Amino acid sequence: MNFKKLTDIDLAGRRVLIRVDMNVPVKDGKLGDDTRIRASLPTIRHCLQAGAGVLLMTHLGRPSEGVVAEEDKLAPVAARLGELLGRQVPVIADWQGHGVQPGELAMLENIRTNVGEKKNSDDLGQRYAALCDVFVNDAFGTAHRAEASTHAVAKFAPQACAGLLLAAELDALGKALAQPARPLVAIVAGSKVSTKLTILESLADKVDQLIVGGGIANTFLQAEGHEIGKSLAEPDLLEQARAVIAKIRARGGDVPLPGDVVVGKRFDAAEPAVHKTLSQLEADDMIFDIGPDSARQLAELIAGAGTVVWNGPVGVFEFDQFGAGTEALARAIAASPAFSIAGGGDTLAAVAKYGITEQVGYISTGGGAFLEFLEGKTLPAVDVLCQRAGD
């Protein structure tokens, strides 16, 4: 991919509009995890230190266009950003025609409340573009969407480039998938095959080992003829699961499935965990984690990998008694010399829970964008930057 990077542009005295992703949890006016805000700091600081005037724009939640309800306002986000930067960050509600002086920093009110935002309105994109000399997209988490603040504005701004975070995300993903060190091991887990089928099919053409977990693994176990009791699965997708297994085996790889599991009778935080082999499963058992023998075998695969891509915990790790499998894989990734990249909300929660943040090669801030990149899809917000590369 060829696109301009923020570091390629002289910013002194210029008006810079940065699309950040500060869509963080806010409840009753109080902000929760601030990871995405922190991830945006390097680009903001770079622009300010270069002598630019900076306007930020982000979405928050899922508001209705044309309505700015109290719970949709960015005041808590701006307050936390101000704490991190050591300065006030005003939120501009009436932003059209707003100008910024060198060294000034402000934020537009929640852009998802603007009519035409989600429909990628050219008119709205032009109004955003009028605010700046340089548009910077630093919101990888929204790169899979063509919206006015990610796509239309990039068409009309005098210059358009990728921020430090977006460029780093694309470099890391490219390293993991375009020219990976082998063996390439992917961990894809989740409740349903149907939500990640296209990712599994795409990765089957690329990876050497495809580790599946959660409800996805249950469907693959059924496809291989195993009984899974009352475990969550999608029996109507068995043929698709078999096709993925056949495709990767034809290339000399495999989909290693667990031979032992941890089960319970009910999905409950107080449910006792029972270790069983697959042959010991009873009709009312529900698989909630991989067993210790399987975890050790998968950890050995990870130890010998050149690249590891991780999306999704392999068990119900929110309940500690069903988290040993995910913890074992997390610690194997942390200890492995392989280049590793982790993405997706549950994955990042597991990374945080087991304290391996510093040991993962790259942690992606994107959810949907991360998955679509894994699928090999074109990300609209990145594609438009590539189109502007020659400007």
Tab-separated table of C-alpha atoms in Angstrom:
chain	number	residue	atom	x	y	z
A	1	MET	CA	0.000	0.000	0.000
A	2	ASN	CA	1.296	3.406	-0.954
A	3	PHE	CA	-0.001	6.356	1.069
A	4	LYS	CA	1.375	9.533	2.565
A	5	LYS	CA	2.377	9.384	6.197
A	6	LEU	CA	2.099	12.199	8.699
A	7	THR	CA	5.868	12.223	9.062
A	8	ASP	CA	6.191	13.092	5.338
A	9	ILE	CA	4.398	16.445	5.703
A	10	ASP	CA	5.561	19.873	6.918
A	11	LEU	CA	2.951	20.925	9.479
A	12	ALA	CA	4.331	24.241	10.733
A	13	GLY	CA	1.604	26.884	10.868
A	14	ARG	CA	-0.941	24.624	9.208
A	15	ARG	CA	-4.457	23.639	10.235
A	16	VAL	CA	-4.607	19.895	10.859
A	17	LEU	CA	-7.834	17.892	11.186
A	18	ILE	CA	-7.284	14.482	12.775
A	19	ARG	CA	-9.875	11.698	12.690
A	20	VAL	CA	-9.141	9.805	15.900
A	21	ASP	CA	-10.954	6.827	17.377
A	22	MET	CA	-11.864	7.761	20.929
A	23	ASN	CA	-15.024	5.680	21.032
A	24	VAL	CA	-14.468	4.597	24.625
A	25	PRO	CA	-16.939	3.273	27.199
A	26	VAL	CA	-18.802	6.061	29.009
A	27	LYS	CA	-21.505	5.348	31.579
A	28	ASP	CA	-23.370	7.985	33.578
A	29	GLY	CA	-20.842	10.565	32.426
A	30	LYS	CA	-17.885	8.555	33.684
A	31	LEU	CA	-15.248	7.233	31.307
A	32	GLY	CA	-14.048	3.620	31.480
A	33	ASP	CA	-11.033	2.175	29.670
A	34	ASP	CA	-8.998	4.952	28.024
A	35	THR	CA	-6.760	2.773	25.814
A	36	ARG	CA	-7.983	4.331	22.580
A	37	ILE	CA	-7.433	7.851	23.884
A	38	ARG	CA	-3.875	6.984	24.882
A	39	ALA	CA	-3.250	5.389	21.489
A	40	SER	CA	-4.081	8.713	19.808
A	41	LEU	CA	-1.618	10.784	21.846
A	42	PRO	CA	1.529	10.356	19.701
A	43	THR	CA	-0.110	11.786	16.567
A	44	ILE	CA	-1.684	14.684	18.474
A	45	ARG	CA	1.598	15.549	20.167
A	46	HIS	CA	3.516	15.252	16.885
A	47	CYS	CA	1.249	17.797	15.210
A	48	LEU	CA	1.307	20.256	18.089
A	49	GLN	CA	5.075	20.037	18.472
A	50	ALA	CA	5.447	20.639	14.728
A	51	GLY	CA	3.631	23.962	15.116
A	52	ALA	CA	0.211	23.036	13.768
A	53	GLY	CA	-3.218	24.047	14.976
A	54	VAL	CA	-5.168	20.837	15.646
A	55	LEU	CA	-8.828	19.910	15.440
A	56	LEU	CA	-9.874	16.417	16.475
A	57	MET	CA	-12.973	14.527	15.444
A	58	THR	CA	-14.275	11.243	16.783
A	59	HIS	CA	-17.505	9.353	17.220
A	60	LEU	CA	-18.867	8.081	20.525
A	61	GLY	CA	-21.529	5.407	20.857
A	62	ARG	CA	-24.394	5.105	18.415
A	63	PRO	CA	-26.311	8.381	18.495
A	64	SER	CA	-29.043	9.426	16.079
A	65	GLU	CA	-27.942	11.836	13.374
A	66	GLY	CA	-29.239	15.342	13.888
A	67	VAL	CA	-29.653	14.880	17.642
A	68	VAL	CA	-27.033	15.618	20.308
A	69	ALA	CA	-28.291	13.945	23.475
A	70	GLU	CA	-26.458	14.560	26.732
A	71	GLU	CA	-25.105	10.981	26.846
A	72	ASP	CA	-23.620	11.404	23.352
A	73	LYS	CA	-21.522	14.463	24.177
A	74	LEU	CA	-17.749	14.227	24.208
A	75	ALA	CA	-17.124	16.196	27.403
A	76	PRO	CA	-15.872	13.152	29.410
A	77	VAL	CA	-13.566	12.162	26.547
A	78	ALA	CA	-12.178	15.689	26.186
A	79	ALA	CA	-11.658	15.900	29.943
A	80	ARG	CA	-9.617	12.693	30.015
A	81	LEU	CA	-7.614	13.760	26.957
A	82	GLY	CA	-6.924	17.078	28.671
A	83	GLU	CA	-5.645	15.258	31.764
A	84	LEU	CA	-3.277	13.174	29.654
A	85	LEU	CA	-1.985	16.198	27.720
A	86	GLY	CA	-1.937	18.588	30.659
A	87	ARG	CA	-4.119	21.195	28.932
A	88	GLN	CA	-7.730	22.101	28.304
A	89	VAL	CA	-9.401	20.551	25.242
A	90	PRO	CA	-12.561	22.502	24.343
A	91	VAL	CA	-15.378	20.721	22.508
A	92	ILE	CA	-16.803	22.743	19.615
A	93	ALA	CA	-20.504	22.200	18.978
A	94	ASP	CA	-20.935	24.892	16.307
A	95	TRP	CA	-17.837	23.870	14.381
A	96	GLN	CA	-18.500	25.024	10.825
A	97	GLY	CA	-15.971	27.652	9.837
A	98	HIS	CA	-14.042	27.153	13.077
A	99	GLY	CA	-10.373	28.030	12.784
A	100	VAL	CA	-7.391	27.018	14.888
A	101	GLN	CA	-4.178	28.918	15.458
A	102	PRO	CA	-0.754	27.228	15.647
A	103	GLY	CA	-0.478	25.350	18.940
A	104	GLU	CA	-4.236	25.413	19.542
A	105	LEU	CA	-6.128	22.154	20.170
A	106	ALA	CA	-9.884	21.584	20.098
A	107	MET	CA	-12.346	18.795	19.372
A	108	LEU	CA	-15.516	18.751	17.271
A	109	GLU	CA	-18.620	17.459	19.011
A	110	ASN	CA	-19.526	13.790	18.364
A	111	ILE	CA	-19.376	13.508	14.563
A	112	ARG	CA	-21.909	10.644	14.465
A	113	THR	CA	-24.557	13.247	15.327
A	114	ASN	CA	-23.888	15.068	12.039
A	115	VAL	CA	-26.442	14.419	9.298
A	116	GLY	CA	-24.784	12.545	6.445
A	117	GLU	CA	-21.879	11.123	8.460
A	118	LYS	CA	-22.712	7.425	8.122
A	119	LYS	CA	-23.851	7.808	4.492
A	120	ASN	CA	-20.466	9.279	3.543
A	121	SER	CA	-22.004	12.555	2.398
A	122	ASP	CA	-19.766	14.489	0.008
A	123	ASP	CA	-21.314	17.731	1.269
A	124	LEU	CA	-20.393	16.927	4.868
A	125	GLY	CA	-16.955	15.757	3.773
A	126	GLN	CA	-16.373	19.087	2.038
A	127	ARG	CA	-17.408	20.977	5.165
A	128	TYR	CA	-14.941	18.957	7.224
A	129	ALA	CA	-12.239	19.529	4.594
A	130	ALA	CA	-12.789	23.308	4.745
A	131	LEU	CA	-11.527	23.214	8.343
A	132	CYS	CA	-8.022	22.101	7.419
A	133	ASP	CA	-4.931	22.256	5.287
A	134	VAL	CA	-4.075	18.644	6.153
A	135	PHE	CA	-6.448	15.784	6.975
A	136	VAL	CA	-4.952	12.994	9.075
A	137	ASN	CA	-6.713	9.668	9.502
A	138	ASP	CA	-5.495	8.010	12.687
A	139	ALA	CA	-8.591	5.903	13.352
A	140	PHE	CA	-7.778	2.358	12.280
A	141	GLY	CA	-10.816	1.058	14.160
A	142	THR	CA	-13.109	2.791	11.653
A	143	ALA	CA	-10.998	2.201	8.529
A	144	HIS	CA	-13.363	-0.499	7.241
A	145	ARG	CA	-16.186	2.044	6.971
A	146	ALA	CA	-16.648	4.674	4.261
A	147	GLU	CA	-18.060	7.594	6.227
A	148	ALA	CA	-17.821	11.350	5.824
A	149	SER	CA	-15.177	11.684	8.554
A	150	THR	CA	-13.025	8.834	7.213
A	151	HIS	CA	-13.582	8.830	3.454
A	152	ALA	CA	-15.358	11.865	1.983
A	153	VAL	CA	-13.173	14.338	3.878
A	154	ALA	CA	-10.055	12.579	2.564
A	155	LYS	CA	-11.250	13.156	-1.004
A	156	PHE	CA	-11.629	16.921	-0.564
A	157	ALA	CA	-8.930	17.964	1.919
A	158	PRO	CA	-5.928	19.794	0.386
A	159	GLN	CA	-3.711	16.985	1.681
A	160	ALA	CA	-4.598	13.618	3.226
A	161	CYS	CA	-2.321	11.235	5.083
A	162	ALA	CA	-2.139	8.435	7.638
A	163	GLY	CA	-1.398	9.274	11.254
A	164	LEU	CA	1.247	7.516	13.339
A	165	LEU	CA	-1.189	4.973	14.767
A	166	LEU	CA	-2.871	4.104	11.471
A	167	ALA	CA	0.484	3.756	9.700
A	168	ALA	CA	1.798	1.533	12.503
A	169	GLU	CA	-1.310	-0.672	12.365
A	170	LEU	CA	-0.976	-1.166	8.612
A	171	ASP	CA	2.752	-1.840	8.856
A	172	ALA	CA	2.218	-4.433	11.596
A	173	LEU	CA	-0.623	-6.184	9.787
A	174	GLY	CA	1.345	-6.196	6.566
A	175	LYS	CA	4.301	-7.738	8.371
A	176	ALA	CA	2.040	-10.412	9.869
A	177	LEU	CA	0.206	-11.367	6.683
A	178	ALA	CA	1.934	-10.072	3.557
A	179	GLN	CA	5.427	-11.456	4.169
A	180	PRO	CA	5.243	-13.344	7.467
A	181	ALA	CA	8.033	-15.246	9.115
A	182	ARG	CA	7.036	-18.904	8.993
A	183	PRO	CA	5.412	-20.910	10.413
A	184	LEU	CA	2.410	-18.571	10.498
A	185	VAL	CA	-0.028	-19.539	13.253
A	186	ALA	CA	-3.450	-17.915	13.490
A	187	ILE	CA	-5.778	-18.193	16.476
A	188	VAL	CA	-9.381	-17.422	15.577
A	189	ALA	CA	-12.003	-17.954	18.228
A	190	GLY	CA	-15.532	-16.838	18.920
A	191	SER	CA	-19.029	-18.077	19.504
A	192	LYS	CA	-20.037	-18.617	15.883
A	193	VAL	CA	-18.408	-19.887	12.698
A	194	SER	CA	-20.920	-17.825	10.701
A	195	THR	CA	-19.487	-14.509	11.923
A	196	LYS	CA	-15.913	-15.472	11.005
A	197	LEU	CA	-16.364	-17.942	8.148
A	198	THR	CA	-14.871	-15.653	5.499
A	199	ILE	CA	-11.861	-14.987	7.761
A	200	LEU	CA	-11.329	-18.710	8.292
A	201	GLU	CA	-11.603	-19.382	4.555
A	202	SER	CA	-9.131	-16.607	3.759
A	203	LEU	CA	-6.627	-17.652	6.422
A	204	ALA	CA	-6.759	-21.275	5.224
A	205	ASP	CA	-4.911	-20.043	2.121
A	206	LYS	CA	-2.208	-18.293	4.157
A	207	VAL	CA	-1.467	-19.946	7.480
A	208	ASP	CA	0.456	-23.052	8.484
A	209	GLN	CA	-1.636	-23.767	11.577
A	210	LEU	CA	-5.149	-22.494	12.252
A	211	ILE	CA	-6.115	-22.751	15.907
A	212	VAL	CA	-9.866	-22.380	16.442
A	213	GLY	CA	-11.578	-21.873	19.790
A	214	GLY	CA	-14.901	-21.288	21.488
A	215	GLY	CA	-18.082	-22.161	19.636
A	216	ILE	CA	-16.085	-22.197	16.391
A	217	ALA	CA	-13.990	-25.097	17.696
A	218	ASN	CA	-17.160	-26.965	18.687
A	219	THR	CA	-18.470	-26.752	15.138
A	220	PHE	CA	-15.126	-27.997	13.800
A	221	LEU	CA	-15.170	-30.861	16.310
A	222	GLN	CA	-18.619	-31.856	15.051
A	223	ALA	CA	-17.353	-31.639	11.487
A	224	GLU	CA	-14.651	-34.156	12.401
A	225	GLY	CA	-17.257	-36.537	13.848
A	226	HIS	CA	-16.928	-35.807	17.574
A	227	GLU	CA	-19.823	-35.592	20.034
A	228	ILE	CA	-19.962	-32.244	21.857
A	229	GLY	CA	-22.945	-32.646	24.199
A	230	LYS	CA	-24.994	-29.438	24.534
A	231	SER	CA	-22.104	-27.187	23.534
A	232	LEU	CA	-22.712	-24.129	21.382
A	233	ALA	CA	-22.207	-25.004	17.697
A	234	GLU	CA	-23.640	-24.448	14.213
A	235	PRO	CA	-24.493	-27.841	12.699
A	236	ASP	CA	-25.615	-26.235	9.427
A	237	LEU	CA	-22.020	-25.110	8.785
A	238	LEU	CA	-20.283	-28.475	9.115
A	239	GLU	CA	-19.545	-28.713	5.395
A	240	GLN	CA	-17.952	-25.261	5.410
A	241	ALA	CA	-15.818	-26.265	8.405
A	242	ARG	CA	-14.736	-29.442	6.595
A	243	ALA	CA	-13.829	-27.368	3.546
A	244	VAL	CA	-11.580	-25.103	5.642
A	245	ILE	CA	-9.859	-28.134	7.189
A	246	ALA	CA	-9.379	-29.765	3.775
A	247	LYS	CA	-7.990	-26.574	2.248
A	248	ILE	CA	-5.337	-26.054	4.888
A	249	ARG	CA	-4.372	-29.746	5.040
A	250	ALA	CA	-3.945	-29.777	1.264
A	251	ARG	CA	-1.258	-27.110	1.771
A	252	GLY	CA	0.499	-29.193	4.431
A	253	GLY	CA	-0.962	-27.302	7.381
A	254	ASP	CA	-3.612	-28.289	9.902
A	255	VAL	CA	-6.451	-27.212	12.182
A	256	PRO	CA	-5.398	-28.746	15.518
A	257	LEU	CA	-8.506	-29.506	17.559
A	258	PRO	CA	-8.634	-30.208	21.308
A	259	GLY	CA	-8.613	-33.786	22.536
A	260	ASP	CA	-9.499	-32.761	26.076
A	261	VAL	CA	-11.819	-30.025	27.288
A	262	VAL	CA	-13.194	-28.304	30.368
A	263	VAL	CA	-16.957	-28.553	30.714
A	264	GLY	CA	-19.886	-27.509	32.849
A	265	LYS	CA	-23.625	-28.068	32.880
A	266	ARG	CA	-24.657	-24.388	32.945
A	267	PHE	CA	-23.233	-21.106	31.710
A	268	ASP	CA	-22.709	-19.531	35.119
A	269	ALA	CA	-19.893	-17.826	36.984
A	270	ALA	CA	-20.289	-20.311	39.844
A	271	GLU	CA	-20.415	-23.438	37.644
A	272	PRO	CA	-17.745	-26.003	38.612
A	273	ALA	CA	-15.156	-26.785	35.936
A	274	VAL	CA	-14.719	-30.464	35.056
A	275	HIS	CA	-11.842	-31.778	32.934
A	276	LYS	CA	-12.774	-34.500	30.420
A	277	THR	CA	-11.529	-36.103	27.248
A	278	LEU	CA	-13.868	-35.796	24.259
A	279	SER	CA	-14.838	-39.470	24.614
A	280	GLN	CA	-16.016	-38.826	28.185
A	281	LEU	CA	-18.499	-36.072	27.305
A	282	GLU	CA	-22.069	-36.583	28.489
A	283	ALA	CA	-25.162	-35.465	26.605
A	284	ASP	CA	-25.740	-32.447	28.888
A	285	ASP	CA	-22.104	-31.275	29.022
A	286	MET	CA	-21.181	-27.858	27.631
A	287	ILE	CA	-17.587	-27.185	26.529
A	288	PHE	CA	-16.321	-23.930	28.044
A	289	ASP	CA	-12.546	-24.252	27.544
A	290	ILE	CA	-9.827	-26.411	26.067
A	291	GLY	CA	-8.197	-28.884	28.430
A	292	PRO	CA	-4.639	-28.713	29.829
A	293	ASP	CA	-3.233	-31.368	27.462
A	294	SER	CA	-4.574	-29.517	24.422
A	295	ALA	CA	-3.348	-26.209	25.818
A	296	ARG	CA	0.181	-27.629	26.155
A	297	GLN	CA	0.138	-28.940	22.584
A	298	LEU	CA	-1.046	-25.600	21.207
A	299	ALA	CA	1.512	-23.745	23.309
A	300	GLU	CA	4.228	-25.872	21.666
A	301	LEU	CA	2.965	-24.851	18.219
A	302	ILE	CA	3.093	-21.202	19.253
A	303	ALA	CA	6.597	-21.625	20.705
A	304	GLY	CA	7.823	-22.793	17.301
A	305	ALA	CA	6.009	-20.131	15.262
A	306	GLY	CA	7.570	-17.318	13.265
A	307	THR	CA	4.399	-15.199	13.300
A	308	VAL	CA	1.263	-15.399	15.459
A	309	VAL	CA	-2.017	-13.631	14.700
A	310	TRP	CA	-4.510	-13.767	17.574
A	311	ASN	CA	-8.211	-12.939	17.437
A	312	GLY	CA	-10.404	-14.353	20.158
A	313	PRO	CA	-10.049	-16.240	23.475
A	314	VAL	CA	-10.355	-20.034	23.255
A	315	GLY	CA	-12.643	-20.358	26.266
A	316	VAL	CA	-15.033	-18.464	28.523
A	317	PHE	CA	-12.089	-16.676	30.135
A	318	GLU	CA	-14.358	-14.170	31.920
A	319	PHE	CA	-14.993	-17.004	34.396
A	320	ASP	CA	-11.624	-17.866	35.930
A	321	GLN	CA	-12.366	-21.592	36.104
A	322	PHE	CA	-12.776	-21.614	32.314
A	323	GLY	CA	-9.848	-19.325	31.519
A	324	ALA	CA	-6.854	-21.663	31.817
A	325	GLY	CA	-6.734	-22.434	28.097
A	326	THR	CA	-6.760	-18.793	27.045
A	327	GLU	CA	-4.173	-17.964	29.709
A	328	ALA	CA	-1.900	-20.785	28.530
A	329	LEU	CA	-2.012	-19.539	24.939
A	330	ALA	CA	-1.529	-15.934	26.055
A	331	ARG	CA	1.562	-16.862	28.048
A	332	ALA	CA	2.879	-18.950	25.149
A	333	ILE	CA	2.521	-15.938	22.848
A	334	ALA	CA	4.265	-13.744	25.414
A	335	ALA	CA	7.170	-16.179	25.682
A	336	SER	CA	7.475	-16.922	21.964
A	337	PRO	CA	10.180	-15.225	19.869
A	338	ALA	CA	7.600	-14.964	17.061
A	339	PHE	CA	6.264	-11.630	15.867
A	340	SER	CA	2.758	-11.496	17.351
A	341	ILE	CA	-0.213	-9.286	16.653
A	342	ALA	CA	-3.435	-9.332	18.681
A	343	GLY	CA	-6.727	-7.628	17.862
A	344	GLY	CA	-10.401	-7.602	18.797
A	345	GLY	CA	-12.112	-6.487	21.990
A	346	ASP	CA	-12.184	-9.833	23.815
A	347	THR	CA	-8.600	-10.539	22.803
A	348	LEU	CA	-7.401	-7.234	24.218
A	349	ALA	CA	-9.343	-7.928	27.419
A	350	ALA	CA	-7.502	-11.246	27.717
A	351	VAL	CA	-4.149	-9.558	27.011
A	352	ALA	CA	-4.883	-7.100	29.823
A	353	LYS	CA	-6.190	-9.760	32.217
A	354	TYR	CA	-3.055	-11.872	31.935
A	355	GLY	CA	-0.684	-8.904	31.924
A	356	ILE	CA	1.132	-9.643	28.667
A	357	THR	CA	0.676	-6.271	26.937
A	358	GLU	CA	4.413	-5.580	26.773
A	359	GLN	CA	5.177	-9.050	25.420
A	360	VAL	CA	2.842	-8.903	22.401
A	361	GLY	CA	4.584	-7.621	19.282
A	362	TYR	CA	1.705	-5.364	18.267
A	363	ILE	CA	-1.733	-4.764	19.746
A	364	SER	CA	-4.289	-3.591	17.209
A	365	THR	CA	-6.846	-1.014	18.309
A	366	GLY	CA	-9.242	-2.145	15.570
A	367	GLY	CA	-12.050	-4.661	15.879
A	368	GLY	CA	-13.961	-4.846	12.608
A	369	ALA	CA	-11.096	-3.292	10.649
A	370	PHE	CA	-8.671	-5.867	12.051
A	371	LEU	CA	-10.955	-8.707	10.974
A	372	GLU	CA	-11.573	-7.291	7.512
A	373	PHE	CA	-7.831	-6.866	6.980
A	374	LEU	CA	-7.387	-10.528	7.938
A	375	GLU	CA	-9.993	-11.391	5.311
A	376	GLY	CA	-7.994	-9.540	2.690
A	377	LYS	CA	-10.678	-6.918	2.149
A	378	THR	CA	-9.931	-3.391	0.988
A	379	LEU	CA	-10.386	-0.870	3.797
A	380	PRO	CA	-12.178	2.159	2.258
A	381	ALA	CA	-10.588	4.751	4.542
A	382	VAL	CA	-7.128	3.435	3.650
A	383	ASP	CA	-7.911	3.067	-0.036
A	384	VAL	CA	-8.810	6.749	-0.350
A	385	LEU	CA	-5.478	7.697	1.248
A	386	CYS	CA	-3.727	5.557	-1.354
A	387	GLN	CA	-5.647	7.390	-4.086
A	388	ARG	CA	-4.372	10.715	-2.675
A	389	ALA	CA	-0.758	9.553	-2.353
A	390	GLY	CA	0.387	11.407	-5.439
A	391	ASP	CA	-1.150	14.762	-4.505
